Coordinates of C-alpha atoms in Angstrom, one line a residue:
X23 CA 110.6 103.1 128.6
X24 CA 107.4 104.4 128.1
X25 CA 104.0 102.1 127.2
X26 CA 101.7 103.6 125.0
X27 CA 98.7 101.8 122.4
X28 CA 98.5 102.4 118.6
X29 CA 95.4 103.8 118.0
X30 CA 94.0 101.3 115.1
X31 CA 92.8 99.1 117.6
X32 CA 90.0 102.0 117.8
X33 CA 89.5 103.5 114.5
X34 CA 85.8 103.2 115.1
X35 CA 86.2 105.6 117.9
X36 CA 86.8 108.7 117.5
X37 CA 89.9 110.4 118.5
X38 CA 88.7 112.2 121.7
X39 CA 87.4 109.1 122.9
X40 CA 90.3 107.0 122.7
X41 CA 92.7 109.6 124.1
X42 CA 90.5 110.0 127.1
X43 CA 90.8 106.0 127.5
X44 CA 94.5 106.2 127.1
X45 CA 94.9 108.6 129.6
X46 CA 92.1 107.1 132.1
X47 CA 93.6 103.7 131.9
X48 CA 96.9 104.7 132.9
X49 CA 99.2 104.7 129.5
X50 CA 102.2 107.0 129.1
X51 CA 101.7 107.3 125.2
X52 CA 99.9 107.0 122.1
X53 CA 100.8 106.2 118.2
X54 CA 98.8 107.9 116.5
X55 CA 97.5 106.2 112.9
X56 CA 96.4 108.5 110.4
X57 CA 92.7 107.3 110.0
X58 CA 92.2 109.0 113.1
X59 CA 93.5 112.3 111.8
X60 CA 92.5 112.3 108.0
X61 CA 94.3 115.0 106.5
X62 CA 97.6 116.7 107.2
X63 CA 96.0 120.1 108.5
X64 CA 94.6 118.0 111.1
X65 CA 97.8 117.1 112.7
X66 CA 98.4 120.0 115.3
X67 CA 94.9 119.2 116.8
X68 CA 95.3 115.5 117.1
X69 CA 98.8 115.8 119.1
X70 CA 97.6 118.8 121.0
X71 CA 94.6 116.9 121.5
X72 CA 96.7 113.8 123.3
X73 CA 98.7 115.9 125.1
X74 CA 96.2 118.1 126.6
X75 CA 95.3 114.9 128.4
X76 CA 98.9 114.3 129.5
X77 CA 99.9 111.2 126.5
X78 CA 102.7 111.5 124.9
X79 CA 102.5 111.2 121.7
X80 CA 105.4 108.6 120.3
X81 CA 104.8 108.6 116.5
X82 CA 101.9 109.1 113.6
X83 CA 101.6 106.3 111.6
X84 CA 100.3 105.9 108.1
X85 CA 99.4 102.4 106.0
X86 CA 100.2 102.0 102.2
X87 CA 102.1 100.8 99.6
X88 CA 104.7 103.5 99.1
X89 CA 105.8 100.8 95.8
X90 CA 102.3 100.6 94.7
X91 CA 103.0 99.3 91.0
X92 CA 100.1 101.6 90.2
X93 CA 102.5 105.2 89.4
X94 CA 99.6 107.5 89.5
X95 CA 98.5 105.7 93.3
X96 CA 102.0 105.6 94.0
X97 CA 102.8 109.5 93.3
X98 CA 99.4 110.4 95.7
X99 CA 100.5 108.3 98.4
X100 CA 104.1 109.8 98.4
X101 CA 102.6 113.6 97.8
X102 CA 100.2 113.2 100.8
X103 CA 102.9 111.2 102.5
X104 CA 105.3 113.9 102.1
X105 CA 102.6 116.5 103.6
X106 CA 102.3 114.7 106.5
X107 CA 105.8 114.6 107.1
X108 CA 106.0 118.2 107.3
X109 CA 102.7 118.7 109.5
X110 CA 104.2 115.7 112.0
X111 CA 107.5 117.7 112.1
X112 CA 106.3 120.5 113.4
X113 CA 104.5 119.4 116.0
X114 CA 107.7 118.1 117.3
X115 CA 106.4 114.5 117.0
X116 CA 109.7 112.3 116.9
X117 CA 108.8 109.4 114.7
X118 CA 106.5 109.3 111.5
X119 CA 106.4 105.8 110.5
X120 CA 105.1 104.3 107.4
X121 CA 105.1 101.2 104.7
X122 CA 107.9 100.3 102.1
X123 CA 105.6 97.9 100.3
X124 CA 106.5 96.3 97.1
X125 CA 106.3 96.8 93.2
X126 CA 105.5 92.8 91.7
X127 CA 106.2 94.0 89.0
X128 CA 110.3 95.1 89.8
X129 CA 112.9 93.6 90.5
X130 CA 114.1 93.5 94.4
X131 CA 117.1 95.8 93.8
X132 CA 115.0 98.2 91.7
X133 CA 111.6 98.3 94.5
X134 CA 115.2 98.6 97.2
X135 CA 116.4 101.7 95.1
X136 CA 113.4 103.6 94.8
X137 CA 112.2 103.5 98.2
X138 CA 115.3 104.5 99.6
X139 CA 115.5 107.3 97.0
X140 CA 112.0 108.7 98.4
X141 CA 113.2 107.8 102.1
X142 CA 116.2 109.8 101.4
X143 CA 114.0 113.0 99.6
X144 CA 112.0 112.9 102.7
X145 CA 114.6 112.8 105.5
X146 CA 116.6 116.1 103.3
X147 CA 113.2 118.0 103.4
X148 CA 112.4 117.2 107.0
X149 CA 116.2 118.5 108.0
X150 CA 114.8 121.4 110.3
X151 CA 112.5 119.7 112.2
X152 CA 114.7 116.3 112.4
X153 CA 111.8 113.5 112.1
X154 CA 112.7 110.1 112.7
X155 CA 111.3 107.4 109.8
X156 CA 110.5 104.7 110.3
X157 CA 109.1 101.3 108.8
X158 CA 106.8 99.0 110.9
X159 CA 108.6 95.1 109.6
X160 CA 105.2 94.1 108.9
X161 CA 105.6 91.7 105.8
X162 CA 102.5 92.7 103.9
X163 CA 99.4 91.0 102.7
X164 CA 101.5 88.9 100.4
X165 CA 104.0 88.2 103.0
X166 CA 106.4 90.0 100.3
X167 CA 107.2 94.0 102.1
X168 CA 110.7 94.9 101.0
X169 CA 112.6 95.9 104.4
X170 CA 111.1 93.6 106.8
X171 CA 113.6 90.9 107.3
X172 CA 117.2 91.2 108.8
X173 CA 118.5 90.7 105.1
X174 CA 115.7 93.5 103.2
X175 CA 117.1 95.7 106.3
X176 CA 120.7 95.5 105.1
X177 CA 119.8 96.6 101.7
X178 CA 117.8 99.6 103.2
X179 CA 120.3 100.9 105.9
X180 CA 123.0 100.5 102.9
X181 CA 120.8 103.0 100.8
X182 CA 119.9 104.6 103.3
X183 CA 122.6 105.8 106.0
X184 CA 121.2 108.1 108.0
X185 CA 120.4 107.1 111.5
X186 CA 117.0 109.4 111.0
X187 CA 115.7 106.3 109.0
X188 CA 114.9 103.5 111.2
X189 CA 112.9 100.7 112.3
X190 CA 109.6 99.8 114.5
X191 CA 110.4 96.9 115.6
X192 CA 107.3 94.4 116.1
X193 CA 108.7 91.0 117.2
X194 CA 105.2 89.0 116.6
X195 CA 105.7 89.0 112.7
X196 CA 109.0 87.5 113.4
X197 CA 107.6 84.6 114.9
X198 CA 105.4 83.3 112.3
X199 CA 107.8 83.9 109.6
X200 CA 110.6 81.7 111.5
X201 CA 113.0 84.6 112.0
X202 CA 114.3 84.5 115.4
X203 CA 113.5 88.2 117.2
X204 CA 116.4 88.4 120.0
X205 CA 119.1 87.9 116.8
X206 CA 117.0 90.3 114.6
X207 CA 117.6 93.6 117.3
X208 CA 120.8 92.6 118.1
X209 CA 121.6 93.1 114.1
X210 CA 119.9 96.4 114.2
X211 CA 120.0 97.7 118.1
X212 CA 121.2 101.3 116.8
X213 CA 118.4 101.8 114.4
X214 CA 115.3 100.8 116.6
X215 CA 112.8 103.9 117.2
X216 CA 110.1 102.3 118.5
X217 CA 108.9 98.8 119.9
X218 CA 105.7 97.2 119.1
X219 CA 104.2 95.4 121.6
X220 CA 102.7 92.3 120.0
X221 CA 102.8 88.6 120.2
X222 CA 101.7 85.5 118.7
X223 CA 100.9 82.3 118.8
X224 CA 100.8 79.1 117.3
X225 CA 99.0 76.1 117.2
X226 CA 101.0 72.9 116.7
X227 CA 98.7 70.9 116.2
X228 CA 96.9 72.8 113.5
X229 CA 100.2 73.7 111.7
X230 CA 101.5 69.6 111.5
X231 CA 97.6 69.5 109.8
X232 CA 98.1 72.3 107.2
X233 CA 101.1 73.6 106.7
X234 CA 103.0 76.8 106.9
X235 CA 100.6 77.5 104.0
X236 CA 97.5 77.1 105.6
X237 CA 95.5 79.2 107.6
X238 CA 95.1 79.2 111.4
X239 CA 97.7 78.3 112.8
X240 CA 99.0 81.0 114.2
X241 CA 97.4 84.0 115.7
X242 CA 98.5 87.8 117.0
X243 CA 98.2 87.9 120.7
X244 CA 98.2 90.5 123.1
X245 CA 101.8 90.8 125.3
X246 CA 102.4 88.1 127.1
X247 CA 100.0 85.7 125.6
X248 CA 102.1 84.3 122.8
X249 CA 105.6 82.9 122.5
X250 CA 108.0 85.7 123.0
X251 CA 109.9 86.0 125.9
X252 CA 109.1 89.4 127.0
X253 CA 111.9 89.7 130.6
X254 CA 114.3 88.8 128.1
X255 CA 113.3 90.7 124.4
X256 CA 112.8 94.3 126.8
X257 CA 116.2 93.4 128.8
X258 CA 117.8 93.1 125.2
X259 CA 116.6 95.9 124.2
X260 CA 117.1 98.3 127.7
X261 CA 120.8 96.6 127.3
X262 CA 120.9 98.5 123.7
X263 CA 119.7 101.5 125.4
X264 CA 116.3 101.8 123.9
X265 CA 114.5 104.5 126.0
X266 CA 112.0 104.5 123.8
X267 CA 108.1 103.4 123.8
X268 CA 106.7 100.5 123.7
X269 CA 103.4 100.6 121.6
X270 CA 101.0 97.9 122.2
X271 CA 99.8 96.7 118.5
X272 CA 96.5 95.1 119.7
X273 CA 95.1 92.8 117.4
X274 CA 94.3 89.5 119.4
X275 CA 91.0 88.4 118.3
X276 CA 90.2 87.0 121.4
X277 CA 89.9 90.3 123.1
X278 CA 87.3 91.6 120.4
X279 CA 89.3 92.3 117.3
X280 CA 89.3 94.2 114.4
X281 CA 86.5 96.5 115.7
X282 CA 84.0 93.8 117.3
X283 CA 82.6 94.5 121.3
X284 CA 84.2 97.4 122.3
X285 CA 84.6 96.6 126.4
X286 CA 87.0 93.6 125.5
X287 CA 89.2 95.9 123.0
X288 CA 89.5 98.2 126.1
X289 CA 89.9 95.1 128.4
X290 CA 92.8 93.2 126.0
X291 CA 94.2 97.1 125.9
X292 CA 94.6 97.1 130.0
X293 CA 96.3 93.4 130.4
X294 CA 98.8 94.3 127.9
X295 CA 99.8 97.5 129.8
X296 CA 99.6 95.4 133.1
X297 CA 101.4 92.8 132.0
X298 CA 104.5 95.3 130.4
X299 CA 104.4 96.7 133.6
X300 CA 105.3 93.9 135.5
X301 CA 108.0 93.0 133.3
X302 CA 109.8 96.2 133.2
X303 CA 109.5 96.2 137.3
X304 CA 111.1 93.0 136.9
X305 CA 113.8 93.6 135.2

């Protein structure tokens, strides 16, 4: 497997910069988001950009609503969406992963049908250069993402058959949402891309005071520093066959985020690659 960081940890930065810290501190890879790239005609330079300085570059990724109940947002996001898709594919990036999101105002089997109908349009007119999609199982503000649960994965994969369509798989949302993470891959160990590498934790203490419905009581921590079991979540998945990379989804607020002191971004950045290292060395 190879470890790489997603590069929202850093969209302060600019580009070069982060790339030169991915490289200087020892990563194999980068994901790419696309507020470090801004428009598709800027894709060729960002990947040649990361792999000038010897990063492989796993996958572009790119936040929205693709269900946005607002039509007229809705058709921009999927239009611009749809350019990046062809930009990304010829670069020869593999993955291109984005957001299912949710209409409020729909049903669950109509937001199901028309994502998998613009999944599907998207995986036909990317035939030639063969990019993987993907969605992140990131449940959303209002904890409400179609697609992002072993159950919202089902409906998708029936709608949407082909193995080009698949999953990154971030165990740390898992865990505050009660799913369990080593049953979730087993369910979907042929449609993985990509791993995120995030964790979390919670406080019991605070939770028994509040509730699943308050806040605090769980947090995102960097690998290793939450609940997951990482010998046995990457054994799982190397037992699957994942080859893949492992993208370190650094948003543990103790190591200086969203975009406060920069050296403890960098530092949080480091132990999580350390500490991945040591557990595939492990295994």
């Amino acid at each position: 497997m190879k470890i790489g960081f997603y590069t929202s940890t850093f969209n302060d930065r600019p580009l070069e910069e982060v790339v030169d810290f991915g490289a200087s501190a020892g990563f194999d890879a980068i994901e790419i988001d696309v507020g470090h790239i801004k428009t598709p005609d800027r894709v060729a330079d960002a990947v040649a950009l990361a792999r000038h300085r010897g990063l492989f570059v796993s996958s572009i990724t790119y936040f929205g609503n693709q269900l946005d109940a607002d039509r007229d947002k809705r058709r921009e996001l999927r239009a611009r969406t749809a350019e990046f898709a062809q930009a990304i594919g010829e670069t020869g990036v593999p993955i291109f992963v984005i957001f299912p999101g949710r209409d409020d105002s729909a049903n669950d089997e109509a937001n199901y049908d028309d994502f998998a109908d613009f999944a599907n349009g998207l995986i036909a007119e990317t035939r030639s250069s063969g990019l993987t999609f993907a969605i992140e199982n990131w449940p959303g503000p209002k904890d409400n993402f179609i697609g992002t649960t072993p159950k919202g994965w089902q409906e998708l994969f029936a709608r949407i058959p082909d193995r080009r369509f698949g999953l990154e798989f971030d165990p740390s949302h898992f865990i505050r949402i009660g799913v369990d993470p080593y049953r979730a891959m087993e369910a979907v160990k042929d449609r993985i891309a990509i791993l995120h590498a995030k964790d979390t934790a919670i406080d019991k203490e605070a939770l028994q005071a509040i509730g699943y419905h308050g806040r605090g009581w769980w947090q995102y921590k960097l690998p290793g520093l939450g609940l997951l079991d990482w010998p046995r979540f990457l054994s799982q998945a190397r037992g699957h066959g994942f080859d893949g990379t492992l993208s370190i989804e650094h948003e543990d607020a103790a190591y200086g985020w969203p975009g406060k002191d920069l050296h403890a971004r960098k530092e949080g950045e480091r132990l999580g690659l350390d500490f991945l290292k040591s557990v595939l060395n492990g295994l």
